[in-house]
Coordinates of C-alpha atoms in Angstrom, one line a residue:
X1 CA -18.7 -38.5 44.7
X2 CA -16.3 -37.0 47.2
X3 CA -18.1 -34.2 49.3
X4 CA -16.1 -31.7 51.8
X5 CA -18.7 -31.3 54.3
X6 CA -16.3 -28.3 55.9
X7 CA -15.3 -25.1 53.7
X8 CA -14.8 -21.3 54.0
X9 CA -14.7 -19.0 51.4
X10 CA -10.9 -17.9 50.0
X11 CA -9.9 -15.2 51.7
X12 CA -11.1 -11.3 49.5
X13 CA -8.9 -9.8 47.5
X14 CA -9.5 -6.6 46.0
X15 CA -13.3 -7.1 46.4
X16 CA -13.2 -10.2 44.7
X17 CA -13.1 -14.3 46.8
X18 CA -11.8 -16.6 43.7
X19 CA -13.9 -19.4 44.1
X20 CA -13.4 -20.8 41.2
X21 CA -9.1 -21.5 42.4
X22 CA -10.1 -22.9 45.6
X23 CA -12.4 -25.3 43.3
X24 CA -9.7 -26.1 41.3
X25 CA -7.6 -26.9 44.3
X26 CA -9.9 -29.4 45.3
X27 CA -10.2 -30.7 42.1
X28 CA -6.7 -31.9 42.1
X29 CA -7.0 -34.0 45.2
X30 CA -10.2 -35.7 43.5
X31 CA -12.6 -33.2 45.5
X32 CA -16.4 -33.1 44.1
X33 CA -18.4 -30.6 45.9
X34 CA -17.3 -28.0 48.6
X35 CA -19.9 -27.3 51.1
X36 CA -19.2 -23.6 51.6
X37 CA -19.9 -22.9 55.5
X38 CA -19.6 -19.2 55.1
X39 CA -17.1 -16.3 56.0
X40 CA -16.9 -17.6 59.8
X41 CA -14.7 -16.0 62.0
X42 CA -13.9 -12.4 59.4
X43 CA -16.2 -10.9 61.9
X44 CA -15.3 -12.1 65.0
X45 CA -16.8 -14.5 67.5
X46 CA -19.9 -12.7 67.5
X47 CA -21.2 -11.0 64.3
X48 CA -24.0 -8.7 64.3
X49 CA -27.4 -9.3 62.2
X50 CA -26.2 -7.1 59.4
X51 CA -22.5 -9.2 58.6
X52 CA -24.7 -12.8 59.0
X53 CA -27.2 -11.3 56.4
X54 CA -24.1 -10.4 54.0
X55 CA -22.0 -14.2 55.3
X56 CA -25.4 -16.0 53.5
X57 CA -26.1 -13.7 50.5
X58 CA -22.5 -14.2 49.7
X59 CA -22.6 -18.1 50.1
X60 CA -26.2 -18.4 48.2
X61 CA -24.5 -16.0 45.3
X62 CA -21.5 -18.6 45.6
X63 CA -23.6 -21.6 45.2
X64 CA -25.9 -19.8 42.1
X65 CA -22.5 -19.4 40.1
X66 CA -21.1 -22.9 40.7
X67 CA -24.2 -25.1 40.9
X68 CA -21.8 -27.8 40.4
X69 CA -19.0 -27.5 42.4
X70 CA -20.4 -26.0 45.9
X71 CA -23.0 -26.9 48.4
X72 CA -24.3 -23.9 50.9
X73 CA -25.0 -23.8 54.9
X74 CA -26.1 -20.8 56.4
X75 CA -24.1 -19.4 59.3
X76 CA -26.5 -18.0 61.9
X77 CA -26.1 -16.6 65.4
X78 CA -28.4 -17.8 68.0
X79 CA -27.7 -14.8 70.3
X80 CA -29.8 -12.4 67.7
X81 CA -33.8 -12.1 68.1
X82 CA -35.9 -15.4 67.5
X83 CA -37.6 -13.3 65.0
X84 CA -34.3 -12.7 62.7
X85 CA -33.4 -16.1 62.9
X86 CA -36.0 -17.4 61.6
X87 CA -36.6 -14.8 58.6
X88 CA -33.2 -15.5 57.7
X89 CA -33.5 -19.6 58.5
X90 CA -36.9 -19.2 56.0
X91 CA -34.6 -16.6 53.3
X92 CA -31.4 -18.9 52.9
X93 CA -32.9 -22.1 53.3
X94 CA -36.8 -22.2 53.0
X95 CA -37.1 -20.3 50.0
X96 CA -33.6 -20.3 49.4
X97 CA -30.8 -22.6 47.8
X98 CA -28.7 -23.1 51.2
X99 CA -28.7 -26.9 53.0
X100 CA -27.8 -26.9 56.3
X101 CA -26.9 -24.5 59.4
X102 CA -23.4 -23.4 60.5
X103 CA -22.8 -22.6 64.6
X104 CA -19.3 -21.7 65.9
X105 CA -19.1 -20.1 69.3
X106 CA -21.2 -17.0 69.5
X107 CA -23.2 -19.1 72.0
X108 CA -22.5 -22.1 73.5
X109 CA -24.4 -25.8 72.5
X110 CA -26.0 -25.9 75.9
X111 CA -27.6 -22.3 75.6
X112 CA -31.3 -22.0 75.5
X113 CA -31.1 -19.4 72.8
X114 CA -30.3 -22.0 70.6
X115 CA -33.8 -23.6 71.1
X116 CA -35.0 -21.6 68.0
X117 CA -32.4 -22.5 65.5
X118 CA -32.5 -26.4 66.4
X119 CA -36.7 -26.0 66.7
X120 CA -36.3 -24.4 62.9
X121 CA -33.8 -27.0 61.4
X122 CA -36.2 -29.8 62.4
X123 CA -39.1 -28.1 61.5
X124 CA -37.0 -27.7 57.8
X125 CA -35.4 -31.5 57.9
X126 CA -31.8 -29.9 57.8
X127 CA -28.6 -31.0 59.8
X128 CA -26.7 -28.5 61.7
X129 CA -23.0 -28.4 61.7
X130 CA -21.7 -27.2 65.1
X131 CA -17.9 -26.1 66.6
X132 CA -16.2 -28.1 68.9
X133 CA -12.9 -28.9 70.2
X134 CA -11.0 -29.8 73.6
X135 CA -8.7 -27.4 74.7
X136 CA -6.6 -26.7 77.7
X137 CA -5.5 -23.0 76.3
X138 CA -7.1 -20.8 73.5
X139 CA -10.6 -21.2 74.7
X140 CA -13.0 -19.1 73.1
X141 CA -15.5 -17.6 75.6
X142 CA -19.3 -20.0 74.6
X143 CA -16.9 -21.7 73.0
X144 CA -18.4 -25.8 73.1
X145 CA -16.7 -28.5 73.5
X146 CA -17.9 -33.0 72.4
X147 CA -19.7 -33.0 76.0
X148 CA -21.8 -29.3 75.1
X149 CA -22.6 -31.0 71.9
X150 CA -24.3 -34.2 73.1
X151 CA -26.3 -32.2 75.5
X152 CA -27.2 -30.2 72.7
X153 CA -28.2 -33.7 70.5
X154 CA -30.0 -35.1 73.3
X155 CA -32.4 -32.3 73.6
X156 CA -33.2 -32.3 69.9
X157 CA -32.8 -35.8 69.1
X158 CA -34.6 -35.5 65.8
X159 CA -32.0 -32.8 64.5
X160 CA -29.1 -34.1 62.4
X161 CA -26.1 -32.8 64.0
X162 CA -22.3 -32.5 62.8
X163 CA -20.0 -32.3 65.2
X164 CA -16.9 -30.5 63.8
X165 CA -13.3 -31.2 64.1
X166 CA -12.6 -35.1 64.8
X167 CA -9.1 -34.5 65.5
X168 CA -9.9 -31.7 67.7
X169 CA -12.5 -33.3 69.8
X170 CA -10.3 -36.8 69.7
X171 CA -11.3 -40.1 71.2
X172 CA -12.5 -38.3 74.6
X173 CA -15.2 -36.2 71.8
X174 CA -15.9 -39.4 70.4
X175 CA -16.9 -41.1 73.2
X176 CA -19.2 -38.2 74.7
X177 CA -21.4 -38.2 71.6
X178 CA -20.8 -42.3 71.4
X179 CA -25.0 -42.3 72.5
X180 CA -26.3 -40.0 70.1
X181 CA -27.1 -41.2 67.0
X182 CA -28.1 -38.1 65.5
X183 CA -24.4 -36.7 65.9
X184 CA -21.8 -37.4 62.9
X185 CA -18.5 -36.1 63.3
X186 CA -16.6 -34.7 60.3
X187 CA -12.9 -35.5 60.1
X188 CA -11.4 -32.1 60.3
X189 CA -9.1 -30.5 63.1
X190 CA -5.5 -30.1 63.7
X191 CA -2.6 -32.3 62.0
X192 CA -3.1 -35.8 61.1
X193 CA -3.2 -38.3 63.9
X194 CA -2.2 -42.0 62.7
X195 CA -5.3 -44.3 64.4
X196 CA -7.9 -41.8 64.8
X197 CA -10.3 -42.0 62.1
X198 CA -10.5 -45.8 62.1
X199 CA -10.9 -45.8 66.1
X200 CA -13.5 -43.2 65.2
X201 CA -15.3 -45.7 62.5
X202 CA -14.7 -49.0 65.2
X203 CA -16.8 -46.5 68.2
X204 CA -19.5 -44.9 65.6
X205 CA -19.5 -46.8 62.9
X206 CA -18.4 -45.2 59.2
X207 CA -22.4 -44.4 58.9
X208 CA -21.9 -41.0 61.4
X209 CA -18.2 -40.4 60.1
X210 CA -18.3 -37.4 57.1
X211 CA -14.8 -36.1 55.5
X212 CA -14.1 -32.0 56.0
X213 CA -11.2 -30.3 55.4
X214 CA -11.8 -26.9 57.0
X215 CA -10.0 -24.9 53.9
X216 CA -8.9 -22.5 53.8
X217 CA -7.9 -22.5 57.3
X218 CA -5.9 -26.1 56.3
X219 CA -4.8 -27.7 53.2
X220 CA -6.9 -30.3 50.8
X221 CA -4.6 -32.9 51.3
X222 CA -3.4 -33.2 54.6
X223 CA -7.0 -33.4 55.5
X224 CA -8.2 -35.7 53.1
X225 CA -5.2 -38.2 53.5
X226 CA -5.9 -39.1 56.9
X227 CA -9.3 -40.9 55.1
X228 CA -7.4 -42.1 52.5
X229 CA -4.5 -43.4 54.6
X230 CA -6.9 -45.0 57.3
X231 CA -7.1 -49.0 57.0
X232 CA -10.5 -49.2 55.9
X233 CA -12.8 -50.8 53.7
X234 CA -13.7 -49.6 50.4
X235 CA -17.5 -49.4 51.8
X236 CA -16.3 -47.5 55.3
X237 CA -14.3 -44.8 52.5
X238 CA -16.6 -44.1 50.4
X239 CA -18.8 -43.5 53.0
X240 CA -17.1 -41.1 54.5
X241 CA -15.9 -39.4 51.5
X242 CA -19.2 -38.7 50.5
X243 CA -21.9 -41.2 50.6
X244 CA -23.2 -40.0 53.9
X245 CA -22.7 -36.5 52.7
X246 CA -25.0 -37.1 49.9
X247 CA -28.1 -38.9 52.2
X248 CA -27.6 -35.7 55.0
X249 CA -27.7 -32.7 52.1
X250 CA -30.0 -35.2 49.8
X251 CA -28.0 -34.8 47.4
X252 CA -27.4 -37.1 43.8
X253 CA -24.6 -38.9 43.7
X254 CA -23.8 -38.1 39.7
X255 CA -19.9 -38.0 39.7

């Protein structure tokens, strides 16, 4: 089974996101399962309670319709009361049919305030996929970058943690979260960089390596030929592809 660890939603059209083409469109470049990380970024850097609350319905109702085809993380933002984030942690994921957490850069990895998210995830046994990149222009204010992130994984060691964006974080990322085994890295980012995903394996080994795409912002198979066109073996691939995807989201590998 090939899982894409990093999705957003198509973009709405006349009150209607067609979930169903974007599945298609994976389909066709041999794409299982699309782990839908909600509407991040319609709302700005720092959405309110109320646009979180619709971000997750939206993803859960997503995930009831194509039971099949999509996967569901709820996005959260650890600037907004304890109390909210754990209602809504216990609605979309306790109770309800999402898998993991989605951060971007409302607040940054080495904030305090995100002691009650990562508290929470442990508590449920779910990974947290988290923002990163190294810039040297377009920084987002909280924004974090590889070296935020293993701070963050080395105060909650017992939290799964995906660190977004391997081409954006690059071999500098790599190496700051080389020490934390609880960090996997997926293999999103910026344009294809020949190398990069087997220097990634040779560091981390193809165990904390996961494949994302980051559609709809990028294209299916740009994104998924840099795994396919890496030199490695058929084990480290289908690893990546989706076999660690399936033990992090406890998934059954059917397909």
């Amino acid at each position: 089974m090939v899982i894409d660890i990093h999705a957003h939603p198509p973009p709405e059209r006349d009150g209607h996101r067609d979930f169903q083409g974007l599945i298609d469109l994976a389909r066709r470049q041999g794409i299982d399962r699309l782990c839908m990380l909600g509407r991040v970024g319609e709302n700005g850097p720092d959405p309110t309670p109320e646009q979180i609350v619709l971000a997750n319905t939206e993803t859960m109702d997503a995930v009831k319709a194509y039971p099949d085809d999509l996967v569901g993380f709820a996005y959260l933002n650890p600037a907004h009361d304890p109390a909210f984030i754990r209602d809504e942690m216990d609605r979309t994921l306790a109770t309800g049919t999402l898998r993991g957490i989605k951060l971007w850069v409302a607040v940054n990895a080495r904030d305090a305030r995100l002691d009650t998210v990562m508290t929470h995830a442990g508590d449920l046994g779910v990974p947290v996929l988290h923002h990163a990149w190294y810039k040297t222009v377009g920084l987002v204010y909280n924004e974090s970058s590889p070296a935020d992130i293993a701070c963050l994984a080395r105060r909650f060691p017992q939290v799964p943690i995906i660190m977004a964006h391997l081409t954006g974080c690059g071999c500098r990322g790599v190496a700051d979260v080389q020490d934390c085994p609880n960090v996997l890295v997926d293999t999103s980012g910026s344009q294809p960089e020949q190398g990069i995903v087997e220097w990634a394996v040779a560091q981390l080994g193809a165990e904390r390596l996961v494949y994302g795409s980051d559609v709809v912002g990028r294209d299916f198979g740009t994104q998924i030929g840099r795994v396919l066109g890496a030199r490695l073996t058929a084990r480290q691939r289908d690893l990546i592809l989706g076999g660690n995807a399936c033990r992090l989201l406890r998934l059954e590998a059917t397909r």
